[in-house]
Short mmCIF file of C-alpha atoms and ligand atoms in Angstrom, two decimals:
data_model
loop_
_atom_site.label_atom_id
_atom_site.label_comp_id
_atom_site.label_asym_id
_atom_site.label_seq_id
_atom_site.Cartn_x
_atom_site.Cartn_y
_atom_site.Cartn_z
CA MET G 1258 -64.52 249.91 48.65
CA GLU G 1259 -63.56 248.64 52.19
CA LEU G 1260 -62.78 245.12 53.24
CA ALA G 1261 -63.65 243.52 56.46
CA GLU G 1262 -62.70 239.86 57.46
CA ASN G 1263 -63.83 239.57 60.95
CA ARG G 1264 -66.43 241.17 63.25
CA GLY G 1265 -64.33 243.88 64.62
CA GLN G 1266 -63.38 245.20 61.22
CA LEU G 1267 -66.87 244.88 59.97
CA TRP G 1268 -68.29 246.95 63.02
CA SER G 1269 -65.58 249.53 62.63
CA PHE G 1270 -67.26 250.50 59.38
CA THR G 1271 -70.91 249.80 60.26
CA ARG G 1272 -71.03 251.50 63.62
CA PRO G 1273 -70.20 254.99 62.36
CA TRP G 1274 -72.85 254.45 59.43
CA LYS G 1275 -75.50 253.76 62.24
CA LYS G 1276 -74.37 256.82 64.22
CA LYS G 1277 -74.84 259.12 61.15
CA GLY G 1278 -78.31 257.49 60.60
CA LEU G 1279 -77.14 256.04 57.25
CA LYS G 1280 -79.35 253.00 55.92
CA SER G 1281 -77.43 249.93 54.95
CA ALA G 1282 -78.21 247.12 52.66
CA LEU G 1283 -76.77 243.52 52.84
CA VAL G 1284 -76.27 241.27 49.69
CA PRO G 1285 -75.28 237.75 50.86
CA THR G 1286 -73.42 235.70 48.45
CA MET G 1287 -71.00 232.72 48.14
CA GLY G 1288 -68.67 234.66 45.77
CA ASN G 1289 -67.89 233.64 42.19
CA LEU G 1290 -69.86 236.69 41.20
CA HIS G 1291 -71.55 237.09 38.04
CA ASP G 1292 -73.84 239.71 36.52
CA GLY G 1293 -76.86 238.30 38.68
CA HIS G 1294 -74.93 239.08 41.82
CA LEU G 1295 -73.89 242.54 40.41
CA ALA G 1296 -77.68 243.39 39.74
CA LEU G 1297 -78.32 242.53 43.41
CA VAL G 1298 -75.64 245.06 44.53
CA LYS G 1299 -77.09 247.64 42.23
CA ALA G 1300 -80.62 247.04 43.45
CA ALA G 1301 -79.29 247.35 47.15
CA ARG G 1302 -77.83 250.83 46.08
CA GLU G 1303 -81.41 251.93 45.37
CA HIS G 1304 -82.54 250.94 48.78
CA ALA G 1305 -79.74 252.05 51.05
CA ASP G 1306 -76.95 254.65 51.60
CA ARG G 1307 -74.36 251.87 52.10
CA VAL G 1308 -74.13 248.45 50.56
CA VAL G 1309 -72.22 245.55 52.24
CA THR G 1310 -71.73 242.31 50.11
CA SER G 1311 -70.76 239.15 52.05
CA ILE G 1312 -68.74 236.40 50.42
CA TYR G 1313 -68.76 233.14 52.26
CA VAL G 1314 -69.03 229.66 51.01
CA ASN G 1315 -71.28 228.32 53.84
CA PRO G 1316 -70.40 224.52 54.69
CA ALA G 1317 -73.67 224.18 56.65
CA GLN G 1318 -75.95 224.36 53.55
CA PHE G 1319 -73.88 221.78 51.46
CA GLY G 1320 -75.01 218.05 51.97
CA GLU G 1321 -72.72 215.14 51.89
CA GLY G 1322 -71.51 214.42 48.19
CA GLU G 1323 -72.24 218.02 47.29
CA ASP G 1324 -69.85 220.39 45.63
CA PHE G 1325 -68.58 222.39 48.73
CA ASP G 1326 -64.96 221.45 48.11
CA SER G 1327 -65.13 222.29 44.55
CA TYR G 1328 -67.42 225.31 44.63
CA PRO G 1329 -65.53 228.11 42.70
CA ARG G 1330 -63.68 230.51 44.81
CA THR G 1331 -62.64 233.56 42.97
CA LEU G 1332 -62.00 236.20 45.64
CA GLU G 1333 -59.76 238.67 43.77
CA SER G 1334 -61.95 239.02 40.72
CA ASP G 1335 -65.11 239.03 42.90
CA LEU G 1336 -63.55 242.14 44.86
CA ARG G 1337 -62.75 243.89 41.60
CA LYS G 1338 -66.39 243.37 40.41
CA LEU G 1339 -67.95 244.57 43.49
CA GLU G 1340 -65.72 247.76 43.55
CA THR G 1341 -66.89 248.42 40.04
CA ALA G 1342 -70.56 247.73 40.85
CA GLY G 1343 -70.52 250.39 43.69
CA CYS G 1344 -70.28 248.16 46.79
CA ASP G 1345 -69.04 250.00 49.84
CA LEU G 1346 -67.85 247.11 51.90
CA ALA G 1347 -66.89 243.62 51.18
CA PHE G 1348 -67.42 241.33 54.18
CA VAL G 1349 -65.34 238.16 53.75
CA PRO G 1350 -65.51 236.47 57.14
CA ASP G 1351 -63.38 233.46 58.03
CA ASN G 1352 -64.90 230.31 59.45
CA LYS G 1353 -64.18 231.37 62.99
CA THR G 1354 -66.19 234.55 62.54
CA MET G 1355 -69.19 232.69 60.94
CA TYR G 1356 -69.10 229.60 63.19
CA PRO G 1357 -66.99 230.29 66.47
CA TRP G 1358 -67.50 226.78 67.65
CA GLY G 1359 -67.51 225.15 64.05
CA PRO G 1360 -70.49 224.65 61.88
CA GLU G 1361 -71.28 221.32 63.68
CA ASN G 1362 -71.01 222.48 67.21
CA GLY G 1363 -72.59 225.92 67.09
CA VAL G 1364 -76.18 226.82 67.39
CA ARG G 1365 -78.17 225.89 64.34
CA LEU G 1366 -81.46 227.04 63.16
CA LEU G 1367 -84.27 224.99 61.67
CA ALA G 1368 -85.89 226.59 58.74
CA ALA G 1369 -89.68 226.73 58.56
CA ARG G 1370 -90.85 222.97 58.20
CA GLY G 1371 -93.14 222.44 55.33
CA LEU G 1372 -91.70 225.40 53.27
CA SER G 1373 -88.18 224.11 53.74
CA THR G 1374 -88.74 220.40 53.36
CA ILE G 1375 -90.42 220.20 49.87
CA LEU G 1376 -88.82 220.69 46.45
CA GLU G 1377 -85.15 221.80 46.93
CA GLY G 1378 -85.53 220.71 50.57
CA ALA G 1379 -86.62 217.27 49.72
CA SER G 1380 -83.83 216.78 47.51
CA ARG G 1381 -81.22 218.47 49.74
CA PRO G 1382 -82.21 217.67 53.31
CA GLY G 1383 -80.92 220.19 55.78
CA HIS G 1384 -79.97 222.66 53.14
CA PHE G 1385 -82.38 225.41 54.07
CA ASP G 1386 -81.33 224.88 57.82
CA GLY G 1387 -77.83 225.79 56.91
CA VAL G 1388 -79.07 228.76 54.79
CA VAL G 1389 -81.24 230.20 57.50
CA THR G 1390 -78.42 229.59 60.14
CA VAL G 1391 -75.77 231.56 58.07
CA VAL G 1392 -78.18 234.29 57.10
CA ALA G 1393 -79.31 234.86 60.55
CA ARG G 1394 -75.72 235.00 61.55
CA LEU G 1395 -74.95 237.47 58.79
CA PHE G 1396 -78.04 239.59 59.85
CA ASN G 1397 -76.81 239.66 63.45
CA LEU G 1398 -73.36 240.69 62.42
CA VAL G 1399 -74.09 243.26 59.72
CA CYS G 1400 -77.43 244.54 61.13
CA PRO G 1401 -78.72 245.69 57.84
CA ASP G 1402 -81.89 247.62 57.14
CA VAL G 1403 -82.48 245.90 53.89
CA ALA G 1404 -81.26 242.60 52.33
CA VAL G 1405 -81.54 241.71 48.70
CA PHE G 1406 -82.03 238.15 47.45
CA GLY G 1407 -82.59 236.80 43.87
CA GLU G 1408 -85.68 235.15 42.79
CA LYS G 1409 -83.50 232.55 40.98
CA ASP G 1410 -83.56 230.79 44.34
CA TYR G 1411 -87.27 231.33 44.77
CA GLN G 1412 -87.76 228.77 47.61
CA GLN G 1413 -84.73 230.35 49.33
CA LEU G 1414 -86.45 233.76 49.18
CA LEU G 1415 -89.58 232.46 50.83
CA VAL G 1416 -87.66 230.63 53.51
CA ILE G 1417 -85.73 233.88 54.34
CA ARG G 1418 -88.96 235.89 54.47
CA ARG G 1419 -90.22 233.33 56.99
CA LEU G 1420 -86.98 233.58 59.01
CA VAL G 1421 -87.42 237.40 59.20
CA GLU G 1422 -91.16 237.20 60.08
CA ASP G 1423 -90.77 234.53 62.63
CA LEU G 1424 -87.79 235.87 64.44
CA GLY G 1425 -88.88 239.44 64.08
CA TYR G 1426 -86.04 240.82 62.34
CA ARG G 1427 -86.51 244.47 61.31
CA ILE G 1428 -84.98 244.03 57.85
CA LYS G 1429 -86.73 244.62 54.61
CA ILE G 1430 -86.19 241.80 52.03
CA VAL G 1431 -85.98 242.96 48.50
CA PRO G 1432 -86.43 240.43 45.92
CA LEU G 1433 -84.83 240.74 42.43
CA SER G 1434 -85.96 238.99 39.12
CA THR G 1435 -83.53 236.41 37.77
CA VAL G 1436 -80.82 237.67 35.40
CA ARG G 1437 -80.34 235.45 32.42
CA GLU G 1438 -77.76 234.90 29.92
CA SER G 1439 -78.78 235.78 26.25
CA GLY G 1440 -80.08 232.20 25.58
CA GLY G 1441 -82.36 232.42 28.71
CA LEU G 1442 -80.29 230.26 31.08
CA ALA G 1443 -80.54 231.71 34.57
CA MET G 1444 -77.19 233.01 35.67
CA SER G 1445 -75.42 230.70 38.22
CA SER G 1446 -72.05 230.02 39.52
CA ARG G 1447 -72.77 226.32 38.83
CA ASN G 1448 -73.07 227.31 35.06
CA ASN G 1449 -69.19 227.27 35.15
CA TYR G 1450 -69.35 223.45 35.42
CA LEU G 1451 -71.13 222.97 32.05
CA ASP G 1452 -69.27 222.29 28.93
CA THR G 1453 -70.37 223.76 25.54
CA THR G 1454 -72.85 221.01 24.68
CA GLN G 1455 -74.21 221.02 28.12
CA ARG G 1456 -74.61 224.69 28.02
CA LYS G 1457 -76.73 224.49 24.93
CA ALA G 1458 -79.00 221.81 26.50
CA ALA G 1459 -79.29 223.79 29.77
CA GLY G 1460 -80.54 226.77 27.69
CA GLN G 1461 -83.61 224.67 26.78
CA LEU G 1462 -84.72 224.57 30.51
CA ASN G 1463 -85.88 228.13 30.48
CA ARG G 1464 -87.44 227.87 26.97
CA ILE G 1465 -89.43 224.76 28.00
CA LEU G 1466 -90.49 226.36 31.38
CA GLN G 1467 -91.56 229.48 29.76
CA ASP G 1468 -93.60 227.46 27.14
CA THR G 1469 -95.19 225.50 29.96
CA ALA G 1470 -95.90 228.48 32.14
CA ASP G 1471 -97.52 230.30 29.16
CA ARG G 1472 -99.62 227.40 28.52
CA ALA G 1473 -100.77 227.21 32.21
CA ALA G 1474 -101.90 230.78 31.96
CA VAL G 1475 -104.71 229.51 29.66
CA ALA G 1476 -107.88 228.76 31.60
CA ASP G 1477 -108.75 225.12 32.33
CA THR G 1478 -105.42 223.65 31.59
CA LYS G 1479 -104.66 220.69 33.65
CA LEU G 1480 -101.47 221.41 35.51
CA ASP G 1481 -100.26 217.88 36.08
CA LEU G 1482 -100.63 217.18 32.45
CA LEU G 1483 -98.39 220.15 31.60
CA GLU G 1484 -95.90 218.98 34.33
CA HIS G 1485 -95.71 215.66 32.72
CA GLN G 1486 -95.37 217.02 29.15
CA ALA G 1487 -92.56 219.46 30.29
CA THR G 1488 -90.78 216.55 32.14
CA VAL G 1489 -90.67 214.40 28.82
CA LYS G 1490 -89.47 217.52 26.86
CA LEU G 1491 -86.61 218.14 29.27
CA GLU G 1492 -85.51 214.58 29.34
CA ALA G 1493 -85.47 214.49 25.55
CA GLN G 1494 -82.89 217.25 25.94
CA GLN G 1495 -80.76 215.07 28.24
CA LEU G 1496 -81.91 217.15 31.28
CA ARG G 1497 -82.80 214.65 34.06
CA VAL G 1498 -85.74 216.16 36.02
CA ASP G 1499 -85.37 216.12 39.81
CA TYR G 1500 -88.63 217.97 40.21
CA LEU G 1501 -90.85 220.22 38.12
CA ALA G 1502 -93.97 221.49 39.81
CA PHE G 1503 -96.64 224.38 39.75
CA ARG G 1504 -96.96 225.79 43.17
CA ARG G 1505 -98.81 228.62 44.92
CA ALA G 1506 -96.39 231.50 44.74
CA SER G 1507 -97.03 232.72 48.20
CA ASP G 1508 -96.08 229.46 50.18
CA LEU G 1509 -95.35 226.78 47.62
CA GLU G 1510 -98.43 224.76 48.59
CA ILE G 1511 -100.02 222.53 45.81
CA PRO G 1512 -102.38 224.84 44.00
CA LYS G 1513 -106.07 224.79 44.79
CA ALA G 1514 -108.84 225.66 42.35
CA GLY G 1515 -109.07 229.44 42.26
CA ASP G 1516 -105.49 230.14 43.30
CA ARG G 1517 -104.22 232.79 40.97
CA ALA G 1518 -100.42 233.58 41.49
CA LEU G 1519 -98.57 230.35 40.91
CA ARG G 1520 -94.90 229.64 40.29
CA LEU G 1521 -93.42 227.00 38.10
CA LEU G 1522 -90.29 225.59 39.67
CA ALA G 1523 -87.85 222.87 38.47
CA ALA G 1524 -84.49 221.27 39.22
CA VAL G 1525 -82.78 219.32 36.70
CA TRP G 1526 -79.46 217.42 36.25
CA CYS G 1527 -77.28 218.44 33.28
CA GLY G 1528 -74.63 215.73 33.40
CA GLN G 1529 -73.19 216.17 37.03
CA THR G 1530 -74.58 219.80 37.42
CA ARG G 1531 -77.73 220.37 39.12
CA LEU G 1532 -79.61 223.47 37.84
CA ILE G 1533 -82.67 225.19 39.16
CA ASP G 1534 -84.91 227.76 37.66
CA ASN G 1535 -88.56 229.04 38.27
CA LEU G 1536 -90.94 231.48 36.63
CA PRO G 1537 -94.04 233.25 37.58
CA VAL G 1538 -97.46 231.96 36.25
CA ASN G 1539 -100.13 234.70 35.76
O1 PAF L 866 -77.88 232.22 47.60
C1 PAF L 866 -76.78 232.10 48.04
O2 PAF L 866 -75.69 232.34 47.54
C2 PAF L 866 -76.60 231.49 49.56
O3 PAF L 866 -77.55 230.57 49.75
C3 PAF L 866 -76.49 232.53 50.60
C4 PAF L 866 -77.92 233.21 50.72
C5 PAF L 866 -75.50 233.47 50.34
C6 PAF L 866 -76.34 231.81 52.12
O4 PAF L 866 -75.23 231.17 52.05
#
């Protein structure tokens, strides 16, 4: 596996690929890689001849008081994992490569309003603006044919699809189902913050969401009642609910009668750790 830390190094690998007509896929990450990330790399392999994984903890998507400083940085073990997973090139840019004028002074994008200001966006104002800014920068540097994103961050996936559509990127966005631990907890770097008791409680998040999604699939069930019941169950497990909502899967609008494809999305606090998860409702 090759390593690039700046634009020149990156292009010294990607230019020859383009010349040879090879297709490349990008897997953007913030490092601290787990099996969920490695599944993205494997999926990327199926869609392209070469796979680039970026590792960059993006300051622009963290709000004040969030965990930017303490976010786990585990580069050496990340690189070993990527090599084993069959990644061709790890792109580990420095701040100057990503934000030549600094994250505050450079050009910043605004994610699509509406989609980016509800749910996660309501709790973390500006978060998706930071995400689309860094993802656009990565797209412009790497120029991939394909980019792979996990459904664990379902709202992020939709926000990025809109970025691609609105700015006319010729990049195919490939979504991948959430990879879960054996108890159902969605894999996330932030799970590392949980102690043993919290991890057990956090495992209930998926169980309660799954049960709620299953019940919603039955005709004539009142969604707001199910949301309320699920909230009560989660709070009983010491999981403080930030939001829990059924939304239309295509655009996260509040479902109307007759909408078929829904998504159940939730964010909870488990101690000081914020966890998110979501499930399809069919
Ligand atoms: O999902 C993530 O890890 C980040 O939001 C991303 C897409 C790498 C942008 O920093």
